[in-house]
Every structure is written in C-alpha cells, then in structure tokens.
Short mmCIF file of C-alpha atoms and ligand atoms in Angstrom, two decimals:
data_model
loop_
_atom_site.label_atom_id
_atom_site.label_comp_id
_atom_site.label_asym_id
_atom_site.label_seq_id
_atom_site.Cartn_x
_atom_site.Cartn_y
_atom_site.Cartn_z
CA MET A 191 85.12 -107.91 11.83
CA SER A 192 81.63 -106.31 12.28
CA VAL A 193 82.11 -102.43 12.15
CA VAL A 194 84.73 -100.78 9.79
CA SER A 195 84.85 -97.20 9.39
CA ILE A 196 86.25 -95.21 6.50
CA LEU A 197 87.23 -91.58 7.21
CA GLY A 198 89.07 -88.79 5.20
CA ALA A 199 92.14 -87.99 6.55
CA GLN A 200 92.92 -84.48 4.94
CA TRP A 201 90.73 -81.47 3.75
CA GLY A 202 88.04 -83.84 2.04
CA ASP A 203 87.73 -85.19 -1.09
CA GLU A 204 90.33 -87.77 -0.56
CA GLY A 205 88.14 -90.39 -2.63
CA LYS A 206 85.89 -91.62 0.34
CA GLY A 207 83.05 -92.56 -1.90
CA LYS A 208 84.95 -94.49 -4.16
CA ILE A 209 86.57 -96.40 -1.48
CA VAL A 210 83.27 -97.09 0.36
CA ASP A 211 81.64 -98.34 -2.72
CA ILE A 212 84.37 -100.70 -3.38
CA LEU A 213 84.73 -101.80 0.30
CA CYS A 214 80.92 -102.40 0.68
CA GLU A 215 80.39 -105.24 -1.74
CA ASP A 216 79.67 -108.03 0.86
CA ILE A 217 78.63 -105.34 3.83
CA ASP A 218 75.10 -105.51 5.14
CA CYS A 219 74.71 -101.61 5.81
CA VAL A 220 76.53 -98.34 5.36
CA ALA A 221 75.95 -95.49 7.68
CA ARG A 222 76.91 -91.88 7.86
CA PHE A 223 77.59 -90.25 11.48
CA GLN A 224 78.12 -86.65 11.07
CA GLY A 225 77.77 -83.67 8.29
CA GLY A 226 75.07 -83.21 5.79
CA ALA A 227 74.78 -82.08 2.34
CA ASN A 228 78.13 -80.29 2.40
CA ALA A 229 79.66 -83.84 1.48
CA GLY A 230 80.26 -84.54 -2.19
CA HIS A 231 81.12 -88.29 -2.69
CA THR A 232 81.65 -89.23 -6.33
CA ILE A 233 81.13 -93.05 -7.53
CA LEU A 234 81.77 -94.16 -11.34
CA ILE A 235 80.09 -97.38 -12.12
CA ASN A 236 80.28 -98.63 -15.70
CA GLY A 237 81.42 -95.22 -16.75
CA GLU A 238 78.41 -93.52 -15.21
CA GLU A 239 79.25 -91.07 -12.45
CA THR A 240 76.93 -90.26 -9.50
CA ILE A 241 77.69 -87.71 -6.78
CA LEU A 242 76.01 -88.41 -3.26
CA HIS A 243 75.60 -85.74 -0.61
CA GLN A 244 73.56 -87.22 2.04
CA LEU A 245 72.79 -91.02 1.19
CA PRO A 246 75.72 -93.25 2.20
CA SER A 247 77.74 -94.47 -0.97
CA GLY A 248 76.45 -98.04 -0.09
CA VAL A 249 73.21 -96.84 -1.56
CA MET A 250 74.30 -97.84 -4.97
CA ARG A 251 74.31 -101.59 -4.13
CA GLU A 252 70.67 -102.61 -4.19
CA ASN A 253 70.89 -105.11 -1.40
CA ILE A 254 72.56 -102.75 1.35
CA LYS A 255 70.77 -100.89 4.35
CA CYS A 256 71.71 -97.30 4.60
CA VAL A 257 71.56 -95.35 7.69
CA LEU A 258 71.56 -91.61 8.28
CA GLY A 259 72.74 -91.33 11.93
CA ASN A 260 71.77 -89.23 14.85
CA GLY A 261 75.09 -86.99 14.47
CA MET A 262 73.97 -85.76 11.03
CA VAL A 263 72.29 -82.47 9.96
CA ILE A 264 69.82 -83.51 7.36
CA ASP A 265 68.28 -81.31 4.46
CA PRO A 266 65.00 -82.88 3.77
CA VAL A 267 64.45 -81.00 0.50
CA ALA A 268 67.86 -82.03 -0.84
CA LEU A 269 67.50 -85.63 0.61
CA LEU A 270 64.25 -86.19 -1.42
CA ASP A 271 65.84 -84.87 -4.56
CA GLU A 272 68.73 -87.20 -3.83
CA ILE A 273 66.57 -90.13 -3.36
CA LYS A 274 64.58 -89.42 -6.72
CA MET A 275 68.13 -89.19 -8.52
CA VAL A 276 69.37 -92.46 -7.36
CA GLU A 277 65.85 -94.33 -7.92
CA SER A 278 65.75 -92.79 -11.57
CA LYS A 279 69.09 -95.02 -11.84
CA GLY A 280 66.67 -98.00 -11.17
CA LEU A 281 67.65 -98.55 -7.65
CA LYS A 282 65.11 -99.01 -5.02
CA ILE A 283 65.53 -97.11 -1.50
CA ARG A 284 62.21 -97.15 0.33
CA ASN A 285 62.77 -100.09 2.49
CA ARG A 286 66.46 -99.89 3.14
CA LEU A 287 66.85 -96.06 4.18
CA SER A 288 66.69 -95.35 7.84
CA ILE A 289 66.90 -91.84 9.22
CA SER A 290 67.70 -91.44 12.95
CA SER A 291 64.79 -90.07 15.09
CA LEU A 292 67.49 -87.90 16.69
CA ALA A 293 69.14 -86.32 13.58
CA ASN A 294 68.85 -82.73 13.46
CA VAL A 295 66.86 -81.10 10.52
CA VAL A 296 68.37 -78.31 8.40
CA THR A 297 65.82 -75.97 7.50
CA PRO A 298 65.64 -73.14 4.59
CA LEU A 299 66.49 -70.65 7.38
CA HIS A 300 69.91 -72.37 8.12
CA LYS A 301 70.72 -72.29 4.58
CA ALA A 302 69.68 -68.47 4.38
CA LEU A 303 71.77 -67.82 7.59
CA ASP A 304 74.72 -69.81 6.21
CA THR A 305 75.01 -67.54 3.04
CA SER A 306 74.33 -64.15 5.11
CA ASN A 307 77.00 -65.18 7.78
CA GLU A 308 79.42 -65.80 4.88
CA THR A 309 78.81 -62.41 3.24
CA SER A 310 79.02 -60.54 6.49
CA LEU A 311 82.49 -62.06 7.02
CA GLY A 312 83.86 -60.49 4.05
CA GLU A 313 87.36 -61.19 3.54
CA MET A 314 87.27 -63.73 6.56
CA ALA A 315 84.71 -65.77 4.96
CA ILE A 316 85.07 -69.47 5.56
CA GLY A 317 84.09 -70.55 1.97
CA THR A 318 81.41 -72.77 3.41
CA THR A 319 79.33 -75.11 0.89
CA LYS A 320 76.41 -72.83 2.18
CA LYS A 321 74.00 -75.67 2.86
CA GLY A 322 73.14 -74.62 6.49
CA ILE A 323 75.63 -76.98 8.33
CA GLY A 324 77.15 -74.51 10.83
CA PRO A 325 73.78 -72.64 11.56
CA CYS A 326 72.18 -76.04 11.99
CA TYR A 327 74.92 -77.50 14.36
CA ALA A 328 74.78 -74.04 16.29
CA ASP A 329 71.04 -74.57 16.89
CA LYS A 330 71.85 -78.20 17.92
CA ILE A 331 74.46 -77.09 20.36
CA SER A 332 72.40 -74.17 21.68
CA ARG A 333 69.53 -76.49 22.18
CA ASN A 334 67.27 -74.77 19.73
CA GLY A 335 66.89 -77.09 16.57
CA PHE A 336 64.51 -79.62 15.31
CA LEU A 337 64.80 -83.25 15.40
CA PHE A 338 63.67 -85.90 13.14
CA LYS A 339 61.32 -86.99 15.39
CA ASP A 340 59.69 -83.58 15.70
CA LEU A 341 58.25 -83.81 12.15
CA ASN A 342 55.43 -85.70 13.69
CA ASN A 343 54.36 -82.37 14.96
CA LEU A 344 54.86 -80.31 11.70
CA ALA A 345 52.47 -77.50 13.10
CA ASP A 346 54.60 -76.91 16.07
CA ILE A 347 57.67 -76.80 13.66
CA LYS A 348 55.71 -74.22 11.34
CA LYS A 349 55.03 -71.80 14.11
CA SER A 350 58.54 -72.02 15.62
CA LEU A 351 60.09 -71.66 12.25
CA GLU A 352 58.01 -68.50 11.72
CA GLU A 353 59.09 -66.98 14.82
CA LYS A 354 62.66 -67.65 14.05
CA THR A 355 62.40 -66.31 10.73
CA GLU A 356 60.93 -62.88 12.21
CA ASN A 357 63.72 -63.00 14.84
CA SER A 358 66.42 -63.40 12.51
CA ILE A 359 64.98 -60.28 10.12
CA ASN A 360 64.55 -58.20 13.40
CA ARG A 361 68.25 -59.04 14.41
CA LYS A 362 69.22 -58.33 10.88
CA TYR A 363 70.67 -61.69 10.24
CA ILE A 364 68.68 -61.94 6.98
CA LYS A 365 67.18 -59.23 5.09
CA GLU A 366 63.32 -58.47 5.08
CA SER A 367 63.51 -59.11 1.34
CA ASP A 368 64.65 -62.91 1.88
CA LYS A 369 61.18 -63.47 3.43
CA LYS A 370 59.30 -64.02 0.38
CA LEU A 371 62.02 -66.53 -1.02
CA LEU A 372 61.86 -68.30 2.37
CA LYS A 373 58.10 -68.63 2.20
CA ASP A 374 58.12 -70.43 -0.92
CA GLN A 375 60.91 -72.55 0.21
CA TYR A 376 59.21 -73.43 3.46
CA ASN A 377 56.24 -75.12 1.39
CA GLU A 378 58.54 -77.17 -0.31
CA PHE A 379 60.56 -77.94 2.95
CA TYR A 380 57.15 -79.10 4.64
CA LYS A 381 56.26 -81.38 1.83
CA ALA A 382 59.43 -83.09 2.02
CA CYS A 383 59.41 -83.37 5.74
CA GLU A 384 56.00 -85.10 5.47
CA ILE A 385 57.44 -87.51 3.07
CA LEU A 386 60.58 -88.32 4.88
CA ARG A 387 59.39 -88.63 8.48
CA ASP A 388 58.19 -92.15 7.40
CA TYR A 389 61.86 -92.88 6.98
CA THR A 390 62.50 -91.89 10.59
CA THR A 391 63.34 -94.68 13.06
CA ASP A 392 65.40 -95.86 16.19
CA THR A 393 68.66 -96.24 14.04
CA ILE A 394 70.60 -96.87 17.59
CA SER A 395 68.77 -99.97 18.47
CA MET A 396 68.84 -101.18 14.70
CA LEU A 397 72.58 -100.69 14.60
CA ASN A 398 73.09 -102.28 18.11
CA GLU A 399 71.01 -105.16 16.95
CA MET A 400 73.00 -105.68 13.55
CA ILE A 401 76.25 -105.87 15.53
CA LYS A 402 74.77 -108.35 17.83
CA GLN A 403 73.75 -110.46 14.77
CA ASN A 404 77.27 -110.22 13.41
CA SER A 405 76.09 -108.14 10.52
CA LYS A 406 78.81 -106.06 8.76
CA ILE A 407 78.42 -102.40 9.07
CA LEU A 408 80.65 -99.85 7.21
CA VAL A 409 80.86 -96.50 8.57
CA GLU A 410 81.28 -93.65 6.03
CA GLY A 411 82.94 -90.33 7.13
CA ALA A 412 82.17 -87.03 5.50
CA GLN A 413 84.55 -84.10 5.20
CA GLY A 414 88.22 -84.90 6.62
CA SER A 415 90.31 -84.66 9.80
CA LEU A 416 91.76 -81.33 9.02
CA LEU A 417 88.22 -79.95 8.68
CA ASP A 418 87.28 -81.37 12.31
CA ILE A 419 85.60 -78.76 14.52
CA ASP A 420 88.26 -79.61 17.44
CA PHE A 421 91.30 -80.91 15.40
CA GLY A 422 91.22 -79.04 12.24
CA THR A 423 92.43 -75.72 10.95
CA TYR A 424 89.92 -73.74 13.11
CA PRO A 425 87.96 -71.52 12.31
CA PHE A 426 88.43 -72.67 8.70
CA VAL A 427 86.67 -76.05 9.65
CA THR A 428 83.37 -77.57 9.18
CA SER A 429 81.09 -77.67 12.23
CA SER A 430 81.09 -81.48 13.20
CA ASN A 431 83.70 -83.76 14.57
CA THR A 432 84.94 -85.62 11.32
CA THR A 433 87.31 -87.97 13.25
CA ALA A 434 87.05 -91.40 14.80
CA GLY A 435 86.01 -90.40 18.15
CA ASN A 436 82.60 -89.02 16.99
CA ILE A 437 81.59 -92.36 15.36
CA SER A 438 80.17 -93.55 18.71
CA THR A 439 78.40 -90.28 19.48
CA GLY A 440 77.14 -90.09 15.77
CA LEU A 441 75.84 -93.47 15.74
CA GLY A 442 74.88 -94.57 19.13
CA ILE A 443 77.30 -97.56 19.10
CA GLY A 444 80.06 -98.04 21.89
CA PRO A 445 83.81 -97.45 20.91
CA THR A 446 84.26 -101.01 21.72
CA LYS A 447 82.36 -102.06 19.03
CA ILE A 448 84.48 -100.29 16.30
CA ASP A 449 86.72 -103.05 14.70
CA LYS A 450 88.72 -100.98 12.19
CA VAL A 451 89.53 -97.29 11.50
CA LEU A 452 90.59 -96.82 7.87
CA GLY A 453 91.91 -93.48 6.67
CA VAL A 454 91.62 -92.28 3.17
CA VAL A 455 94.52 -90.24 2.18
CA LYS A 456 95.07 -88.35 -1.40
CA ALA A 457 98.44 -88.80 -2.69
CA TYR A 458 98.97 -85.27 -2.65
CA LEU A 459 96.79 -82.47 -1.00
CA THR A 460 93.73 -80.53 -1.95
CA ARG A 461 91.40 -77.84 -0.14
CA VAL A 462 88.21 -76.20 -1.18
CA GLY A 463 87.06 -73.21 0.53
CA ALA A 464 89.31 -70.62 2.57
CA GLY A 465 92.05 -71.25 5.00
CA PRO A 466 95.74 -71.99 5.55
CA PHE A 467 97.44 -74.50 3.33
CA PRO A 468 101.37 -74.44 3.88
CA THR A 469 102.13 -76.84 0.80
CA GLU A 470 99.65 -75.13 -1.70
CA LEU A 471 101.16 -74.67 -5.01
CA ASN A 472 100.23 -71.71 -7.00
CA ASP A 473 102.51 -72.44 -9.87
CA ASN A 474 102.65 -74.81 -12.81
CA ASP A 475 102.79 -78.03 -10.54
CA GLY A 476 99.61 -76.85 -8.63
CA GLN A 477 97.81 -76.35 -12.09
CA LYS A 478 99.12 -79.76 -13.27
CA LEU A 479 97.58 -81.44 -10.22
CA GLN A 480 94.31 -79.58 -10.39
CA LYS A 481 93.89 -80.48 -14.16
CA THR A 482 95.32 -84.17 -13.93
CA GLY A 483 93.39 -84.75 -10.85
CA PHE A 484 90.06 -83.06 -11.95
CA GLU A 485 90.23 -81.11 -8.72
CA ILE A 486 86.74 -79.65 -8.93
CA GLY A 487 84.50 -79.56 -5.91
CA ALA A 488 81.81 -82.30 -6.17
CA THR A 489 79.24 -80.11 -4.12
CA THR A 490 80.03 -76.49 -5.05
CA GLY A 491 81.97 -76.91 -8.41
CA ARG A 492 84.68 -74.88 -7.16
CA GLN A 493 88.11 -75.38 -8.22
CA ARG A 494 90.22 -77.08 -5.34
CA ARG A 495 93.45 -75.56 -4.25
CA CYS A 496 96.27 -78.22 -4.79
CA GLY A 497 99.75 -78.79 -3.20
CA TRP A 498 102.29 -81.41 -2.03
CA PHE A 499 101.67 -84.00 0.45
CA ASP A 500 102.16 -82.74 4.02
CA ALA A 501 103.37 -85.36 6.28
CA VAL A 502 103.15 -83.13 9.29
CA LEU A 503 99.31 -82.92 8.94
CA GLY A 504 99.16 -86.65 7.86
CA LYS A 505 100.77 -87.91 10.81
CA TYR A 506 98.56 -85.98 12.94
CA SER A 507 95.52 -87.25 11.43
CA SER A 508 96.79 -90.60 11.79
CA GLN A 509 97.34 -90.11 15.56
CA ILE A 510 93.88 -88.42 16.13
CA ASN A 511 92.25 -91.12 14.59
CA GLY A 512 94.00 -94.20 15.36
CA PHE A 513 94.03 -95.32 11.73
CA THR A 514 94.39 -99.36 11.62
CA SER A 515 95.73 -98.65 7.99
CA ILE A 516 95.30 -96.11 5.27
CA ILE A 517 94.18 -96.07 1.72
CA ILE A 518 96.25 -94.05 -0.73
CA THR A 519 94.05 -92.47 -3.43
CA LYS A 520 94.70 -90.60 -6.71
CA LEU A 521 98.40 -92.15 -6.84
CA ASP A 522 97.79 -92.13 -10.63
CA VAL A 523 97.81 -88.11 -10.76
CA LEU A 524 101.37 -88.10 -9.95
CA ASP A 525 102.20 -90.29 -13.09
CA GLU A 526 103.91 -87.58 -15.11
CA PHE A 527 105.84 -85.57 -12.55
CA ASP A 528 109.64 -85.66 -12.86
CA GLU A 529 109.98 -84.99 -8.95
CA ILE A 530 107.59 -85.25 -6.11
CA LYS A 531 107.78 -83.22 -2.91
CA ILE A 532 106.63 -84.29 0.60
CA CYS A 533 106.69 -81.89 3.32
CA THR A 534 108.22 -83.47 6.50
CA LYS A 535 108.34 -80.69 8.96
CA TYR A 536 107.80 -76.97 9.49
CA LYS A 537 111.15 -74.91 9.85
CA ASN A 538 109.63 -72.55 12.27
CA GLY A 539 107.40 -74.45 14.71
CA LYS A 540 105.09 -77.62 15.40
CA PHE A 541 101.61 -78.29 14.53
CA PRO A 542 99.13 -77.92 15.97
CA ASP A 543 100.73 -75.15 18.30
CA ILE A 544 102.14 -73.14 15.33
CA ASN A 545 99.52 -70.90 13.42
CA LEU A 546 99.34 -72.88 10.21
CA LYS A 547 99.39 -69.75 7.89
CA ASP A 548 102.98 -68.87 9.20
CA ALA A 549 104.21 -72.51 8.64
CA GLU A 550 107.17 -72.89 6.38
CA PRO A 551 107.41 -76.30 4.98
CA GLU A 552 110.57 -78.21 4.65
CA TYR A 553 110.43 -80.73 1.76
CA ILE A 554 112.14 -84.08 0.74
CA ILE A 555 112.37 -84.57 -3.19
CA LEU A 556 111.51 -88.16 -4.57
CA PRO A 557 112.12 -89.19 -8.21
CA GLY A 558 108.73 -89.75 -10.15
CA TRP A 559 107.98 -92.88 -11.94
CA LYS A 560 107.04 -91.38 -15.34
CA SER A 561 104.66 -94.23 -16.39
CA SER A 562 100.93 -94.87 -16.42
CA ILE A 563 99.86 -97.00 -13.42
CA CYS A 564 96.08 -96.78 -13.89
CA ASN A 565 95.98 -100.45 -15.23
CA ILE A 566 98.06 -101.90 -12.42
CA ARG A 567 96.21 -104.22 -9.80
CA ASP A 568 99.31 -106.14 -8.20
CA PHE A 569 101.38 -103.97 -5.86
CA ASP A 570 104.52 -105.72 -7.08
CA LYS A 571 104.17 -104.52 -10.43
CA LEU A 572 104.19 -100.64 -9.50
CA PRO A 573 107.07 -98.90 -10.75
CA GLU A 574 110.13 -98.89 -8.13
CA ASN A 575 109.77 -95.11 -7.65
CA ALA A 576 106.05 -95.47 -6.83
CA LYS A 577 106.93 -97.96 -4.28
CA LYS A 578 109.44 -95.75 -2.83
CA TYR A 579 107.03 -93.08 -2.73
CA LEU A 580 104.42 -95.22 -0.76
CA ALA A 581 107.07 -96.62 1.41
CA THR A 582 108.10 -92.98 2.27
CA LEU A 583 104.58 -92.02 3.42
CA GLU A 584 104.13 -95.28 5.40
CA ASN A 585 107.31 -94.34 7.34
CA LEU A 586 106.41 -90.76 7.83
CA LEU A 587 102.87 -91.41 9.02
CA ASP A 588 103.69 -94.54 10.83
CA VAL A 589 100.85 -96.55 9.53
CA ARG A 590 100.25 -99.39 7.12
CA ILE A 591 98.92 -98.85 3.70
CA SER A 592 96.29 -101.34 2.82
CA HIS A 593 95.13 -100.22 -0.48
CA ILE A 594 96.02 -97.98 -3.27
CA SER A 595 93.64 -96.50 -5.65
CA VAL A 596 94.96 -95.79 -9.21
CA GLY A 597 91.87 -94.49 -10.91
CA LYS A 598 88.29 -93.23 -10.65
CA GLY A 599 86.72 -96.69 -11.73
CA ARG A 600 85.51 -99.38 -9.26
CA GLU A 601 88.14 -101.59 -10.66
CA GLN A 602 91.18 -99.39 -10.39
CA ILE A 603 92.30 -100.52 -6.73
CA ILE A 604 95.10 -102.48 -5.66
CA THR A 605 94.80 -104.19 -2.43
CA ARG A 606 97.82 -105.46 -0.54
P1 GDP B 826 85.09 -87.84 -1.35
O1 GDP B 826 84.43 -86.54 -1.02
O2 GDP B 826 86.06 -88.08 -0.56
O3 GDP B 826 84.14 -88.94 -1.74
O4 GDP B 826 85.80 -87.45 -2.87
P2 GDP B 826 85.26 -86.72 -4.03
O5 GDP B 826 84.25 -87.49 -4.85
O6 GDP B 826 84.49 -85.34 -3.62
O7 GDP B 826 86.50 -86.32 -4.94
C1 GDP B 826 87.32 -87.44 -5.43
C2 GDP B 826 87.54 -87.33 -6.81
O8 GDP B 826 88.57 -88.24 -7.15
C3 GDP B 826 86.12 -88.08 -7.53
O9 GDP B 826 86.08 -87.14 -8.78
C4 GDP B 826 86.72 -89.41 -7.76
O10 GDP B 826 86.12 -89.92 -8.95
C5 GDP B 826 88.06 -88.95 -8.18
N1 GDP B 826 88.97 -90.34 -7.69
C6 GDP B 826 88.99 -91.15 -6.64
N2 GDP B 826 89.93 -92.08 -6.66
C7 GDP B 826 90.87 -91.78 -7.62
C8 GDP B 826 91.86 -92.28 -8.08
O11 GDP B 826 92.45 -93.25 -7.50
N3 GDP B 826 92.28 -91.73 -9.20
C9 GDP B 826 91.70 -90.83 -9.88
N4 GDP B 826 92.31 -90.11 -10.90
N5 GDP B 826 90.67 -90.25 -9.45
C10 GDP B 826 90.20 -90.79 -8.41
P1 IMO B 827 83.49 -84.24 1.37
O1 IMO B 827 82.72 -85.39 2.16
C1 IMO B 827 86.00 -80.80 0.94
C2 IMO B 827 84.72 -77.61 3.61
C3 IMO B 827 84.14 -76.31 2.88
C4 IMO B 827 84.40 -75.14 3.85
C5 IMO B 827 84.26 -75.75 5.40
C6 IMO B 827 83.11 -75.49 6.06
O2 IMO B 827 83.03 -84.31 0.03
O3 IMO B 827 84.99 -84.76 1.51
P2 IMO B 827 80.60 -76.29 5.80
O4 IMO B 827 79.63 -75.99 4.51
O5 IMO B 827 80.93 -77.51 6.01
O6 IMO B 827 80.32 -75.23 6.88
O7 IMO B 827 81.78 -75.54 5.00
O8 IMO B 827 84.54 -77.15 4.86
N1 IMO B 827 83.93 -78.57 3.16
C7 IMO B 827 84.54 -79.64 2.31
N2 IMO B 827 85.53 -79.49 1.74
N3 IMO B 827 84.99 -81.90 0.95
C8 IMO B 827 83.81 -81.82 1.79
O9 IMO B 827 83.18 -82.97 1.95
C9 IMO B 827 83.51 -80.82 2.48
N4 IMO B 827 82.62 -80.50 3.34
C10 IMO B 827 82.93 -79.08 3.88
O10 IMO B 827 84.49 -75.96 1.53
O11 IMO B 827 85.81 -74.82 3.65
MG1 MG B 828 83.83 -84.55 -1.88
#
C-alpha cells in the first residue's frame, strides 16, 4: 500500500489530526491537498497538545516529509508562525517541508475580504473562520490569484496587491480605514513570502517519484465531506472539494495511485459555524455532548454545535468518498448516556434533494453502556452495547469500521 488517505466524513473536527498522527508512524510522507489555515487539527503527545492548521500532522514525527499540495491556499504569515511553534518543541522542519509551486497564496487582503464579506451577509453569514479561504479560492477560479512560484517576483506581487487593494476600496468591498492596517500587514506578509519561497518546489514530481519508489504516503484531508463545495450543505460550506475526488487534483497524483480512502467519523455529530443541522440538540443532551467532548473549535475557539449521529448524511458521505473503511472517534464521549439516538431517515424527503433546514429526522434508540471505555484497547473487551452501537453504524453506513478511538491520546485507539 503506497497511498492512503484520511478524510473527514462530517462537518469537520472528526479527529483527523489524532488519527493521522497515529497512522503515520511508519510512513514516509504526509501531504495536504486542499484547504488552508481554516483547519485546526489537534494532536496530544505525552500530555502536550499541539494544534496544527496548515502543516500536515506528520510534522510531529521528526523523520516524516511534509507536503503542502497545489490544491491548498496557503497563508505565508500564519505558516511561518506555525513552523516556529513546532520548531520551539525541538522538531526540525527546514529539510522536510515542501510547498507546491502551484499552491495559491493567501494574502492579507483575502483575510480582510473574508471578514467584510461575512459582515455584509448579516444574518446570512456562513460563519467562516475568516482565514481568507473563500476569497483566495475565488481569485484562483477567476484566474486572478498568486501562486507560490510567483513569489520569486515579489515586486510584481507588491504592485498587483496595491492595485487590488485600491480596487477593493473603490468598490467598497473593504473600508478606506482598513488601508493603514493592511499596509502594516503587507510588510509582514512580504517578509514571510521571502522566507517561504525557499520551501517551494515541484511537489508533483516529488510525490510521483516517491510512489514509484514504493514510499508510503499518507494524505491528510481538512474540513469534512459535508463542507465540500459540491457535495456539502451549500452555501454553508467551505470553498474547496474536501472529498476523495479532489486528492488527485490537489496533489497531482492519478486516481489509480490511491490505494485506500479512510473516513474519520465522530460517534455523534458536531458543526461549527452556521448552516442546517437536522439532528442538532438544543437541550441537556446537546450540552452534555459539548462539555464531555470538549467541543470547542480548534481554530476559532467557538463552541461547536452538537447533535445525534445522522446516518443519512453518514451514508451519503461514505458513498461520495468510496471509503474503504471508517474510523469511529470519540466513542468514549457517549459513555454516560442512558440512551443514544441515531437518525436513520428524514420523514419528509431524501437527501441531497431535500432542503436540509426542513428535514425532520426519524430516530432509532439504542441503549447506552454506562461505563468508561477509555482504557480499552481490544475490540472484544468493549461493552456489548458499545459493540451494538458500532454494528448499527456499520450496517447503516454500509462500510467496515477498522479503528475506534476512545480518547484524545495517541495510545487510545482500538484496531480491529
Ligand atoms: P480534526 O480537525 O478532525 O483534526 O479534529 P479537531 O482536532 O478539530 O477536534 C477533535 C478534538 O477531539 C480534539 O480536541 C481531539 O484531541 C479530540 N479527540 C480526538 N479523538 C478523540 C477521542 O477518541 N475521544 C475524545 N474524547 N477526544 C478525541
Ligand atoms: P478541520 O480541518 C470545522 C467551517 C467554518 C464555516 C465554513 C466555511 O479542523 O476539520 P471557511 O473559513 O472554510 O470559509 O468557513 O466551514 N470550517 C470548519 N469547520 N472544521 C474545520 O476544519 C473547518 N474549516 C472550515 O466554520 O462554517
Ligand atoms: Mg478541527
């Protein structure tokens, strides 16, 4: 097996960071193919928590190469901060990080536009992370962006960015008063660009050569399938394809080279930001999930909305990604529930045709197991009701569960 991918199957924050960190132990390279600093991937090693945004989670193991693929939108200022943060933990990065020359650059203007777009949407705001993701992908699609290889002509970028800033002010996309702040941010931005252009390379040849040599590559998804620009709960989505079909486009490796697609699935459901959520719980159970699961956004610090597992969306996600198996995370968060519900259908229509904000979930109720599973490492030792819950998910999603995560730590995983 040469290329294995790990993708979020829900609205993000499924625990991808933790799973990538575990599964990359004997891997040569970890690559990101989409998204940017909107991601927040948490890893707990020896009791110390690290949150990664743009660096792949493989960066926490010294011998692993890290690739930021052409499909990403990369913020140089934030990336430089992140490199410093990881290096401060004693890990060296310089010789093992490669940024695709074709990746798009997120500028301070993109971030200002993200913020002002959100403000102008008022009650219809998406609840973005304000990391400039949407405006940067918009520039990419309208053929108006900067690529990492363009950083070799920084003078041209400076000129173009000045024009774009004036244009955005004239069109009232941003305020005249934003100009002073942006000017300061541009200085920092250009400094970061000068440093990071040395990390730029042809990652496409690099990855394909690695595949030829039978090196092991792990592909790390960001966000989740329900935030996919095509398949997600549009318009409350992110601006990239987060699903398996984009791995090839975002890295430049052919679909025939991808051996496994693993889905990371939280044992219940969360969402951060606005948008429909049929199984959302605005009651004690919802609060219990939020508190027990520490459901707080790793990038924005916002409380995540919580609800029961939605198997309609889960099955859909499994289909569009063609998962070879799934990994259930945070099963331990359900330890103290008397009863656990799973939505198996919508009473009034089928997804994706139904408008999700109108969907009325129909539930089945399963008994809880009422005991702590965080120290269990052997599938057979799980309580019968936990096994029943997992078997029900497996049946509803029509895909095998290969791993179960029972806590934040590296060691808290059950492999089947
Ligand atoms: P990601 O964006 O998919 O990488 O997920 P986040 O890091 O944003 O959020 C997942 C959160 O759940 C993090 O705080 C993890 O430390 C935590 N976590 C991951 N797996 C488990 C698990 O099995 N049990 C519990 N209790 N927490 C987990
Ligand atoms: P990870 O990789 C959860 C959500 C935002 C918002 C929508 C659009 O940690 O799972 P954007 O800034 O991308 O334009 O915001 O997408 N969102 C995430 N939610 N986890 C993430 O990443 C997310 N990245 C973006 O909250 O609703
Ligand atoms: Mg996250």
